[in-house]
Amino acid sequence: MEIMSTVHVFVKSLLFVLLCSICEGRESELSYVTCGSLVKLLNTRHNVRLHSHDVKYGSDDANSYWQIRGKPNGSCQRGAAIRCGQAIRITHMKTGRNLHTHHFSSPLSNNQEVSAFGENGEGDDLDVWAVQCDGVHWERDEVVRFKHVGTDVFLSVTGEQYGHPIRGQREVHGMSSPSQHNLWRSMEGVFIQLSQEPLRHDEL
């Protein structure tokens, strides 16, 4: 009887440890930005969100949601944590266009123009950005930079504002050097997790 009681306590303790390990694993997954996640990106220097409009101008906050996707023909498993240095596409949720830049000057700051390009999430090889962060994976509360793979500029804001018809909107552009103007943090959104395989129970 004493042995059975000891075994029972051990099983309960083991179950507790296993459950806690699973919880820690899920908390760890939730701490990263993952492939397929839908996020808002905040420029920490100017406290403004990356934003895009399609045809009609306004201030609808839904225009600030972007999906993190893999580069064309590249592997990006849905729910997998984005690695520091990984090449990604940043796709605008409402318009289906990708964050894009090319060798043209931006109208206000004369830096490199950044735009939204493509249809239904498909554009060209100038839609690809590399995430620059300090660790192994892009952490949700971490400040990161986005470096354009094709032209080596950093996604930036320096404060220039448009007039009518999008008065108050800041110009987003590419800058050749890292600075406080190109620091970004993921804000609220939908963070996709890897699908959990159900535990199998085989009868003896």
XYZ file of N, CA, C and O in Angstrom:
816
model
N 0.841 -1.210 0.000
C 0.000 0.000 0.000
C 0.871 1.254 0.000
O 0.602 2.222 -0.668
N 1.931 1.170 0.804
C 2.853 2.309 0.887
C 3.546 2.540 -0.453
O 3.722 3.664 -0.888
N 3.901 1.435 -1.133
C 4.563 1.537 -2.440
C 3.625 2.160 -3.460
O 4.004 3.051 -4.220
N 2.354 1.723 -3.443
C 1.357 2.271 -4.378
C 1.164 3.765 -4.160
O 1.045 4.538 -5.086
N 1.155 4.190 -2.906
C 0.996 5.611 -2.574
C 2.181 6.415 -3.093
O 2.026 7.500 -3.649
N 3.380 5.870 -2.955
C 4.592 6.548 -3.439
C 4.568 6.681 -4.952
O 4.892 7.730 -5.505
N 4.157 5.587 -5.625
C 4.050 5.604 -7.094
C 3.033 6.639 -7.538
O 3.253 7.399 -8.486
N 1.896 6.709 -6.834
C 0.840 7.664 -7.173
C 1.348 9.107 -7.080
O 1.113 9.931 -7.952
N 2.069 9.410 -5.998
C 2.648 10.754 -5.822
C 3.650 11.050 -6.919
O 3.683 12.142 -7.482
N 4.492 10.046 -7.287
C 5.499 10.227 -8.331
C 4.838 10.524 -9.680
O 5.258 11.413 -10.410
N 3.763 9.785 -9.981
C 3.043 9.990 -11.251
C 2.451 11.381 -11.295
O 2.530 12.086 -12.300
N 1.861 11.826 -10.187
C 1.293 13.180 -10.127
C 2.385 14.225 -10.349
O 2.199 15.200 -11.068
N 3.544 14.025 -9.710
C 4.652 14.971 -9.848
C 5.165 14.998 -11.277
O 5.444 16.047 -11.840
N 5.276 13.804 -11.879
C 5.763 13.710 -13.256
C 4.806 14.403 -14.207
O 5.216 15.148 -15.091
N 3.500 14.202 -14.000
C 2.486 14.851 -14.831
C 2.601 16.359 -14.714
O 2.544 17.088 -15.695
N 2.812 16.856 -13.494
C 2.950 18.294 -13.264
C 4.153 18.852 -14.018
O 4.070 19.880 -14.683
N 5.285 18.139 -13.965
C 6.502 18.578 -14.651
C 6.292 18.585 -16.158
O 6.656 19.529 -16.850
N 5.656 17.536 -16.681
C 5.417 17.462 -18.122
C 4.491 18.577 -18.592
O 4.720 19.223 -19.600
N 3.436 18.823 -17.807
C 2.497 19.889 -18.170
C 3.193 21.240 -18.147
O 2.982 22.071 -19.023
N 4.027 21.481 -17.148
C 4.761 22.743 -17.074
C 5.714 22.888 -18.248
O 5.872 23.969 -18.787
N 6.343 21.806 -18.668
C 7.259 21.850 -19.808
C 6.523 22.218 -21.067
O 6.987 23.008 -21.892
N 5.311 21.664 -21.228
C 4.498 21.991 -22.406
C 4.112 23.463 -22.378
O 4.172 24.168 -23.375
N 3.731 23.954 -21.172
C 3.360 25.374 -21.040
C 4.523 26.281 -21.416
O 4.347 27.263 -22.128
N 5.719 25.945 -20.939
C 6.896 26.767 -21.246
C 7.157 26.770 -22.740
O 7.518 27.783 -23.327
N 6.952 25.624 -23.390
C 7.151 25.545 -24.835
C 6.214 26.451 -25.578
O 6.604 27.159 -26.498
N 4.950 26.488 -25.142
C 3.964 27.327 -25.823
C 4.220 28.799 -25.566
O 4.060 29.624 -26.442
N 4.623 29.122 -24.315
C 4.976 30.510 -24.019
C 6.155 30.955 -24.883
O 6.200 32.079 -25.365
N 7.107 30.042 -25.095
C 8.279 30.346 -25.912
C 7.863 30.637 -27.347
O 8.323 31.585 -27.969
N 6.941 29.793 -27.882
C 6.457 30.014 -29.248
C 5.764 31.366 -29.365
O 5.925 32.088 -30.341
N 4.966 31.713 -28.345
C 4.196 32.947 -28.399
C 5.074 34.185 -28.293
O 4.617 35.286 -28.554
N 6.321 34.030 -27.883
C 7.191 35.188 -27.702
C 7.864 35.623 -29.005
O 8.568 36.621 -29.026
N 7.656 34.877 -30.090
C 8.289 35.195 -31.369
C 7.280 35.644 -32.414
O 6.115 35.259 -32.382
N 7.768 36.448 -33.364
C 6.989 36.724 -34.577
C 7.185 35.518 -35.495
O 8.308 35.050 -35.686
N 6.089 35.008 -36.034
C 6.140 33.769 -36.810
C 5.648 33.967 -38.235
O 4.980 34.959 -38.550
N 5.985 33.015 -39.074
C 5.569 33.075 -40.471
C 4.049 32.975 -40.554
O 3.441 32.090 -39.956
N 3.445 33.908 -41.271
C 1.994 33.952 -41.387
C 1.334 34.903 -40.411
O 0.139 35.190 -40.537
N 2.091 35.411 -39.425
C 1.506 36.326 -38.431
C 1.053 37.628 -39.084
O 1.619 38.090 -40.079
N 0.024 38.207 -38.491
C -0.537 39.483 -38.946
C -0.227 40.508 -37.867
O -0.685 40.367 -36.728
N 0.590 41.518 -38.183
C 1.084 42.420 -37.141
C 0.990 43.885 -37.567
O 0.878 44.202 -38.747
N 1.040 44.749 -36.558
C 1.271 46.173 -36.791
C 2.724 46.448 -36.423
O 3.230 45.914 -35.434
N 3.386 47.276 -37.228
C 4.802 47.587 -37.012
C 4.947 49.052 -36.631
O 4.507 49.947 -37.364
N 5.569 49.284 -35.475
C 5.717 50.635 -34.943
C 7.150 51.110 -35.105
O 8.092 50.422 -34.713
N 7.320 52.315 -35.706
C 8.632 52.950 -35.727
C 8.843 53.576 -34.350
O 8.106 54.483 -33.944
N 9.835 53.077 -33.614
C 9.993 53.475 -32.211
C 10.538 54.889 -32.049
O 10.337 55.513 -31.013
N 11.228 55.415 -33.038
C 11.774 56.777 -32.944
C 10.673 57.818 -33.082
O 10.644 58.824 -32.379
N 9.728 57.586 -33.989
C 8.686 58.584 -34.273
C 7.309 58.176 -33.763
O 6.350 58.934 -33.916
N 7.215 56.964 -33.176
C 5.963 56.479 -32.595
C 4.814 56.469 -33.613
O 3.695 56.889 -33.317
N 5.111 56.001 -34.820
C 4.092 55.888 -35.869
C 4.107 54.469 -36.425
O 5.143 53.801 -36.449
N 2.934 54.024 -36.880
C 2.818 52.683 -37.434
C 3.000 52.702 -38.949
O 2.616 53.663 -39.617
N 3.564 51.607 -39.458
C 3.658 51.416 -40.903
C 2.242 51.279 -41.437
O 1.455 50.474 -40.944
N 1.920 52.068 -42.472
C 0.529 52.253 -42.887
C 0.479 52.304 -44.402
O 1.426 52.740 -45.050
N -0.629 51.858 -44.984
C -0.792 51.971 -46.435
C -2.253 52.215 -46.757
O -3.152 51.759 -46.046
N -2.484 52.947 -47.844
C -3.847 53.218 -48.312
C -3.988 52.741 -49.746
O -3.044 52.811 -50.527
N -5.176 52.288 -50.094
C -5.457 51.913 -51.472
C -6.555 52.812 -52.018
O -7.715 52.702 -51.619
N -6.197 53.711 -52.917
C -7.110 54.622 -53.620
C -7.737 55.644 -52.679
O -7.475 56.827 -52.777
N -8.598 55.212 -51.761
C -9.268 56.139 -50.859
C -8.363 56.415 -49.665
O -7.889 55.498 -49.008
N -8.162 57.671 -49.380
C -7.313 58.039 -48.258
C -8.150 58.251 -47.009
O -9.273 58.708 -47.068
N -7.585 57.916 -45.886
C -8.290 58.072 -44.617
C -7.377 57.663 -43.490
O -6.180 57.543 -43.654
N -7.949 57.386 -42.338
C -7.124 57.017 -41.191
C -7.579 55.695 -40.585
O -7.428 55.465 -39.391
N -8.189 54.822 -41.398
C -8.657 53.529 -40.915
C -7.485 52.725 -40.372
O -6.544 52.416 -41.094
N -7.561 52.365 -39.079
C -6.446 51.679 -38.446
C -6.219 50.287 -39.002
O -5.151 49.718 -38.837
N -7.225 49.709 -39.679
C -7.046 48.387 -40.285
C -5.983 48.425 -41.373
O -5.430 47.391 -41.747
N -5.688 49.616 -41.895
C -4.655 49.749 -42.918
C -3.241 49.581 -42.353
O -2.261 49.672 -43.091
N -3.128 49.349 -41.054
C -1.811 49.175 -40.432
C -1.434 47.706 -40.242
O -0.383 47.423 -39.675
N -2.266 46.768 -40.693
C -1.960 45.347 -40.515
C -1.163 44.798 -41.697
O -1.536 45.001 -42.855
N -0.076 44.079 -41.366
C 0.802 43.483 -42.371
C 1.031 42.014 -42.042
O 1.199 41.651 -40.876
N 1.065 41.181 -43.076
C 1.341 39.758 -42.873
C 2.800 39.457 -43.168
O 3.357 39.936 -44.156
N 3.421 38.685 -42.296
C 4.818 38.284 -42.462
C 4.846 36.979 -43.258
O 4.291 35.969 -42.828
N 5.510 36.997 -44.422
C 5.509 35.845 -45.325
C 6.938 35.525 -45.771
O 7.826 36.367 -45.666
N 7.122 34.342 -46.304
C 8.427 33.964 -46.834
C 8.704 34.637 -48.159
O 7.804 35.141 -48.829
N 9.971 34.640 -48.570
C 10.327 35.183 -49.875
C 9.795 34.262 -50.967
O 9.471 33.094 -50.708
N 9.672 34.769 -52.212
C 9.174 33.920 -53.302
C 10.018 32.648 -53.436
O 11.246 32.705 -53.394
N 9.357 31.530 -53.578
C 10.024 30.225 -53.739
C 10.917 29.861 -52.548
O 11.819 29.041 -52.667
N 10.674 30.495 -51.402
C 11.452 30.192 -50.206
C 10.589 29.480 -49.181
O 9.361 29.580 -49.206
N 11.215 28.738 -48.297
C 10.457 28.009 -47.285
C 10.188 28.911 -46.083
O 11.074 29.596 -45.596
N 8.945 28.925 -45.646
C 8.549 29.669 -44.454
C 7.344 28.938 -43.886
O 6.208 29.239 -44.238
N 7.610 27.953 -43.048
C 6.539 27.131 -42.514
C 5.602 27.968 -41.664
O 6.033 28.703 -40.779
N 4.315 27.857 -41.936
C 3.305 28.622 -41.208
C 3.439 28.359 -39.706
O 3.410 27.218 -39.255
N 3.627 29.434 -38.941
C 3.765 29.311 -37.500
C 5.192 29.178 -37.007
O 5.434 29.234 -35.799
N 6.162 29.008 -37.921
C 7.561 28.878 -37.510
C 8.128 30.254 -37.163
O 7.839 31.252 -37.839
N 8.938 30.318 -36.099
C 9.545 31.589 -35.681
C 10.464 32.118 -36.776
O 11.225 31.360 -37.386
N 10.379 33.425 -37.048
C 11.226 34.068 -38.049
C 12.642 34.202 -37.478
O 12.839 34.723 -36.379
N 13.631 33.743 -38.221
C 15.024 33.806 -37.778
C 15.609 35.199 -38.025
O 15.253 35.867 -39.006
N 16.509 35.633 -37.174
C 17.254 36.864 -37.434
C 18.075 36.654 -38.708
O 18.758 35.640 -38.854
N 17.974 37.605 -39.636
C 18.649 37.491 -40.923
C 17.802 36.856 -42.008
O 18.192 36.857 -43.176
N 16.633 36.320 -41.639
C 15.782 35.644 -42.631
C 15.177 36.641 -43.607
O 14.801 37.755 -43.249
N 15.101 36.239 -44.878
C 14.488 37.067 -45.921
C 12.978 36.823 -45.917
O 12.524 35.676 -45.943
N 12.200 37.904 -45.867
C 10.744 37.807 -45.778
C 10.087 38.788 -46.744
O 10.735 39.687 -47.286
N 8.786 38.602 -46.937
C 7.945 39.626 -47.550
C 6.985 40.159 -46.502
O 6.558 39.417 -45.614
N 6.675 41.435 -46.573
C 5.750 42.089 -45.645
C 4.554 42.549 -46.487
O 4.658 43.499 -47.259
N 3.441 41.851 -46.345
C 2.297 42.036 -47.248
C 1.160 42.754 -46.542
O 0.730 42.352 -45.457
N 0.668 43.818 -47.184
C -0.420 44.607 -46.613
C -1.717 43.811 -46.642
O -2.127 43.289 -47.678
N -2.372 43.692 -45.467
C -3.542 42.839 -45.352
C -4.688 43.284 -46.262
O -5.289 42.468 -46.960
N -4.969 44.581 -46.289
C -6.165 45.063 -46.994
C -6.005 45.060 -48.514
O -6.951 44.796 -49.240
N -4.823 45.367 -48.997
C -4.628 45.499 -50.443
C -3.956 44.293 -51.081
O -3.981 44.147 -52.300
N -3.311 43.437 -50.277
C -2.592 42.294 -50.830
C -1.313 42.678 -51.549
O -0.762 41.887 -52.319
N -0.809 43.882 -51.277
C 0.431 44.340 -51.921
C 1.610 44.236 -50.963
O 1.448 44.359 -49.754
N 2.785 44.046 -51.515
C 3.992 43.836 -50.715
C 4.775 45.132 -50.513
O 4.831 45.972 -51.412
N 5.383 45.251 -49.340
C 6.290 46.373 -49.083
C 7.452 46.256 -50.070
O 8.076 45.200 -50.178
N 7.760 47.361 -50.756
C 8.608 47.302 -51.953
C 9.460 48.571 -52.016
O 9.037 49.640 -51.574
N 10.654 48.460 -52.560
C 11.433 49.660 -52.853
C 12.280 49.437 -54.095
O 12.521 48.299 -54.505
N 12.684 50.535 -54.712
C 13.462 50.495 -55.956
C 14.303 51.766 -56.032
O 14.211 52.627 -55.162
N 15.115 51.877 -57.055
C 16.054 53.006 -57.134
C 15.384 54.276 -57.675
O 15.733 54.804 -58.734
N 14.407 54.789 -56.925
C 13.787 56.073 -57.224
C 13.789 56.901 -55.950
O 13.684 56.356 -54.846
N 13.893 58.207 -56.090
C 13.914 59.092 -54.919
C 12.510 59.287 -54.363
O 11.541 59.413 -55.117
N 12.417 59.339 -53.039
C 11.125 59.614 -52.397
C 10.808 61.105 -52.534
O 11.716 61.943 -52.583
N 9.518 61.463 -52.612
C 9.156 62.849 -52.939
C 9.486 63.892 -51.879
O 9.737 65.046 -52.212
N 9.484 63.533 -50.588
C 9.675 64.531 -49.537
C 11.106 64.607 -49.014
O 11.651 65.696 -48.866
N 11.707 63.472 -48.742
C 13.034 63.472 -48.112
C 14.175 63.234 -49.095
O 15.341 63.380 -48.751
N 13.834 62.829 -50.316
C 14.838 62.506 -51.333
C 15.682 61.278 -50.954
O 16.781 61.095 -51.464
N 15.142 60.448 -50.058
C 15.742 59.145 -49.795
C 15.194 58.173 -50.847
O 14.698 58.599 -51.883
N 15.256 56.870 -50.606
C 14.770 55.915 -51.600
C 13.283 55.633 -51.368
O 12.866 55.349 -50.244
N 12.521 55.723 -52.433
C 11.073 55.553 -52.333
C 10.696 54.139 -51.881
O 11.260 53.145 -52.334
N 9.720 54.060 -50.977
C 9.133 52.789 -50.553
C 7.651 52.830 -50.893
O 6.978 53.839 -50.677
N 7.147 51.726 -51.445
C 5.746 51.683 -51.853
C 5.172 50.303 -51.556
O 5.855 49.425 -51.033
N 3.889 50.126 -51.875
C 3.247 48.813 -51.808
C 3.031 48.361 -53.248
O 2.504 49.114 -54.071
N 3.427 47.136 -53.562
C 3.507 46.696 -54.957
C 2.975 45.270 -55.099
O 3.103 44.452 -54.199
N 2.412 44.992 -56.281
C 1.962 43.645 -56.597
C 0.464 43.484 -56.451
O -0.262 44.425 -56.094
N -0.013 42.277 -56.700
C -1.424 41.949 -56.583
C -1.555 40.591 -55.909
O -0.830 39.654 -56.228
N -2.500 40.498 -54.965
C -2.773 39.234 -54.266
C -1.511 38.606 -53.664
O -1.315 37.393 -53.706
N -0.638 39.466 -53.153
C 0.555 38.980 -52.468
C 1.725 38.630 -53.361
O 2.771 38.217 -52.883
N 1.559 38.798 -54.671
C 2.637 38.445 -55.601
C 3.140 39.693 -56.321
O 2.365 40.407 -56.953
N 4.456 39.954 -56.200
C 5.057 41.112 -56.848
C 6.313 40.706 -57.589
O 6.257 39.986 -58.572
N 7.478 41.151 -57.092
C 8.732 40.756 -57.734
C 9.832 40.617 -56.677
O 9.563 40.658 -55.480
N 11.077 40.476 -57.140
C 12.183 40.226 -56.192
C 12.586 41.463 -55.394
O 13.441 41.378 -54.504
N 11.981 42.615 -55.675
C 12.261 43.824 -54.894
C 11.284 43.981 -53.719
O 11.222 45.039 -53.095
N 10.544 42.910 -53.435
C 9.628 42.894 -52.286
C 10.246 42.209 -51.073
O 9.560 41.971 -50.082
N 11.532 41.873 -51.139
C 12.144 41.022 -50.115
C 13.005 41.854 -49.152
O 13.845 42.645 -49.584
N 12.790 41.630 -47.850
C 13.509 42.337 -46.787
C 14.108 41.321 -45.819
O 13.514 40.266 -45.587
N 15.259 41.631 -45.248
C 15.875 40.771 -44.242
C 15.658 41.383 -42.861
O 15.857 42.588 -42.668
N 15.237 40.558 -41.913
C 15.022 41.017 -40.537
C 16.365 41.053 -39.815
O 17.066 40.045 -39.743
N 16.728 42.199 -39.292
C 17.967 42.323 -38.523
C 17.627 42.417 -37.034
O 16.970 43.367 -36.599
N 18.043 41.402 -36.271
C 17.816 41.396 -34.828
C 19.015 40.761 -34.138
O 19.929 40.260 -34.810
N 19.023 40.765 -32.823
C 20.228 40.414 -32.075
C 20.371 38.931 -31.744
O 21.476 38.438 -31.590
N 19.268 38.236 -31.592
C 19.340 36.854 -31.142
C 19.258 35.860 -32.283
O 19.765 36.092 -33.384
N 18.580 34.750 -32.027
C 18.392 33.699 -33.031
C 17.106 33.928 -33.808
O 17.067 33.771 -35.034
N 16.042 34.331 -33.094
C 14.741 34.562 -33.716
C 14.242 35.968 -33.400
O 14.668 36.604 -32.431
N 13.297 36.438 -34.222
C 12.673 37.746 -34.049
C 11.689 37.666 -32.889
O 10.636 37.040 -32.992
N 12.031 38.298 -31.768
C 11.157 38.304 -30.599
C 10.138 39.429 -30.718
O 10.435 40.512 -31.222
N 8.921 39.150 -30.212
C 7.808 40.086 -30.396
C 8.058 41.457 -29.788
O 7.638 42.471 -30.331
N 8.737 41.504 -28.636
C 8.954 42.796 -27.970
C 10.313 43.407 -28.300
O 10.736 44.382 -27.679
N 10.992 42.846 -29.296
C 12.341 43.291 -29.656
C 12.289 44.376 -30.731
O 11.438 44.363 -31.612
N 13.224 45.307 -30.650
C 13.378 46.326 -31.695
C 14.251 45.739 -32.812
O 15.326 45.190 -32.541
N 13.778 45.840 -34.058
C 14.485 45.236 -35.191
C 14.619 46.252 -36.328
O 14.006 47.319 -36.302
N 15.436 45.903 -37.312
C 15.510 46.664 -38.562
C 15.130 45.759 -39.724
O 15.274 44.536 -39.654
N 14.645 46.371 -40.804
C 14.357 45.651 -42.035
C 15.270 46.194 -43.134
O 15.163 47.366 -43.521
N 16.171 45.350 -43.606
C 17.112 45.753 -44.650
C 16.675 45.153 -45.981
O 16.477 43.935 -46.092
N 16.543 46.012 -46.985
C 16.087 45.557 -48.290
C 17.167 44.724 -48.966
O 18.318 45.160 -49.092
N 16.787 43.525 -49.384
C 17.765 42.587 -49.932
C 18.319 43.065 -51.275
O 19.511 42.938 -51.558
N 17.474 43.679 -52.100
C 17.902 44.063 -53.439
C 18.720 45.337 -53.520
O 19.579 45.478 -54.404
N 18.498 46.285 -52.597
C 19.167 47.593 -52.705
C 19.920 48.000 -51.435
O 20.533 49.076 -51.409
N 19.862 47.204 -50.382
C 20.633 47.427 -49.135
C 20.210 48.641 -48.324
O 20.984 49.116 -47.481
N 19.006 49.161 -48.532
C 18.545 50.276 -47.697
C 17.716 49.739 -46.529
O 17.232 48.608 -46.547
N 17.569 50.591 -45.504
C 16.799 50.225 -44.317
C 15.438 50.928 -44.347
O 15.356 52.118 -44.663
N 14.385 50.197 -43.989
C 13.047 50.785 -43.907
C 13.038 51.850 -42.816
O 13.354 51.554 -41.664
N 12.669 53.084 -43.179
C 12.877 54.220 -42.271
C 11.742 55.221 -42.319
O 10.977 55.296 -43.285
N 11.667 56.031 -41.254
C 10.806 57.212 -41.180
C 11.654 58.320 -40.581
O 12.347 58.101 -39.585
N 11.614 59.520 -41.176
C 12.371 60.640 -40.595
C 11.497 61.838 -40.239
O 12.004 62.861 -39.799
N 10.184 61.721 -40.420
C 9.290 62.759 -39.911
C 8.601 63.630 -40.941
O 7.688 64.383 -40.600
N 9.021 63.559 -42.221
C 8.370 64.395 -43.233
C 6.897 63.987 -43.394
O 6.586 62.796 -43.444
N 6.014 64.986 -43.480
C 4.584 64.707 -43.562
C 3.996 65.183 -44.882
O 4.361 66.239 -45.404
N 3.059 64.374 -45.399
C 2.348 64.740 -46.626
C 1.275 65.779 -46.323
O 0.785 65.894 -45.198
N 0.908 66.530 -47.351
C -0.221 67.443 -47.256
C -1.471 66.776 -47.800
O -1.613 65.558 -47.788
N -2.394 67.556 -48.331
C -3.648 67.058 -48.900
C -3.347 66.097 -50.054
O -2.431 66.365 -50.829
N -4.044 64.949 -50.224
C -5.238 64.513 -49.469
C -4.922 63.564 -48.318
O -5.837 62.995 -47.739
N -3.666 63.361 -47.981
C -3.332 62.457 -46.864
C -2.557 63.238 -45.803
O -1.512 62.825 -45.332
N -3.111 64.386 -45.444
C -2.459 65.288 -44.495
C -2.115 64.553 -43.192
O -2.919 63.816 -42.634
N -0.887 64.775 -42.725
C -0.455 64.186 -41.466
C 0.201 62.826 -41.592
O 0.825 62.350 -40.651
N 0.082 62.190 -42.764
C 0.731 60.891 -42.954
C 2.235 61.086 -43.164
O 2.653 61.963 -43.915
N 3.054 60.272 -42.509
C 4.511 60.392 -42.625
C 5.014 59.643 -43.866
O 4.456 58.618 -44.242
N 6.076 60.173 -44.445
C 6.720 59.468 -45.551
C 7.550 58.310 -45.005
O 8.337 58.477 -44.070
N 7.396 57.133 -45.609
C 8.236 55.974 -45.315
C 9.195 55.810 -46.486
O 8.792 55.895 -47.650
N 10.468 55.565 -46.198
C 11.458 55.507 -47.274
C 12.605 54.578 -46.868
O 12.620 54.025 -45.771
N 13.564 54.420 -47.765
C 14.745 53.615 -47.483
C 15.960 54.503 -47.262
O 16.207 55.430 -48.042
N 16.723 54.216 -46.201
C 17.949 54.958 -45.916
C 19.139 54.009 -46.004
O 19.041 52.828 -45.655
N 20.272 54.544 -46.437
C 21.438 53.698 -46.700
C 22.171 53.252 -45.436
O 22.938 52.296 -45.470
N 21.941 53.947 -44.312
C 22.678 53.639 -43.077
C 21.726 53.314 -41.934
O 20.633 53.885 -41.843
N 22.132 52.420 -41.014
C 21.306 52.159 -39.829
C 21.309 53.364 -38.897
O 22.320 54.043 -38.740
N 20.164 53.640 -38.298
C 20.032 54.756 -37.364
C 18.781 54.538 -36.524
O 18.063 53.544 -36.692
N 18.491 55.481 -35.630
C 17.266 55.403 -34.825
C 16.019 55.502 -35.686
O 14.940 55.066 -35.273
N 16.136 56.059 -36.872
C 14.978 56.240 -37.745
C 14.495 54.930 -38.371
O 13.407 54.892 -38.940
N 15.297 53.879 -38.294
C 14.871 52.620 -38.899
C 14.747 51.485 -37.885
O 15.000 50.327 -38.197
N 14.305 51.826 -36.675
C 14.032 50.821 -35.646
C 12.525 50.578 -35.553
O 11.740 51.533 -35.455
N 12.138 49.296 -35.572
C 10.723 48.918 -35.593
C 10.443 47.861 -34.535
O 11.302 47.050 -34.211
N 9.197 47.857 -34.044
C 8.767 46.831 -33.091
C 7.393 46.308 -33.516
O 6.537 47.084 -33.948
N 7.204 45.002 -33.397
C 5.882 44.443 -33.687
C 4.938 44.785 -32.540
O 5.297 44.687 -31.370
N 3.731 45.211 -32.908
C 2.735 45.582 -31.908
C 1.614 44.547 -31.913
O 1.857 43.377 -32.147
N 0.390 44.979 -31.682
C -0.721 44.043 -31.616
C -0.930 43.341 -32.960
O -0.545 43.851 -34.007
N -1.529 42.172 -32.906
C -1.773 41.425 -34.130
C -2.215 40.009 -33.833
O -2.581 39.669 -32.705
N -2.175 39.169 -34.845
C -2.507 37.752 -34.716
C -1.226 36.973 -34.973
O -0.696 37.002 -36.090
N -0.737 36.286 -33.957
C 0.533 35.573 -34.065
C 0.256 34.078 -34.240
O -0.277 33.425 -33.349
N 0.602 33.568 -35.394
C 0.318 32.185 -35.754
C 1.294 31.243 -35.044
O 2.490 31.514 -34.966
N 0.767 30.126 -34.519
C 1.610 29.111 -33.895
C 1.695 27.879 -34.788
O 0.806 27.637 -35.611
N 2.751 27.105 -34.603
C 2.844 25.816 -35.273
C 1.695 24.932 -34.799
O 1.356 24.929 -33.621
N 1.095 24.177 -35.726
C -0.003 23.293 -35.341
C 0.541 22.187 -34.442
O 1.617 21.646 -34.689
N -0.202 21.891 -33.394
C 0.210 20.868 -32.440
C -0.275 19.497 -32.891
O -1.454 19.328 -33.178
N 0.626 18.521 -32.984
C 0.242 17.150 -33.313
C -0.435 16.507 -32.100
O 0.085 16.603 -30.992
N -1.616 15.885 -32.265
C -2.259 15.234 -31.115
C -1.403 14.069 -30.617
O -0.751 13.394 -31.398
N -1.402 13.867 -29.294
C -0.649 12.759 -28.708
C -1.314 11.445 -29.089
O -2.524 11.304 -29.001
N -0.510 10.488 -29.526
C -1.032 9.163 -29.883
C -0.983 8.251 -28.668
O -0.054 8.309 -27.879
N -2.018 7.413 -28.536
C -2.035 6.431 -27.440
C -2.209 5.058 -28.051
O -3.256 4.729 -28.599
N -1.141 4.269 -28.015
C -1.182 2.908 -28.570
C -1.413 1.916 -27.452
O -0.700 1.910 -26.463
N -2.415 1.067 -27.623
C -2.691 0.031 -26.618
C -1.599 -1.032 -26.636
O -1.086 -1.392 -27.705
N -1.237 -1.521 -25.473
C -0.222 -2.569 -25.347
C -0.792 -3.904 -25.771
O -1.944 -4.179 -25.540
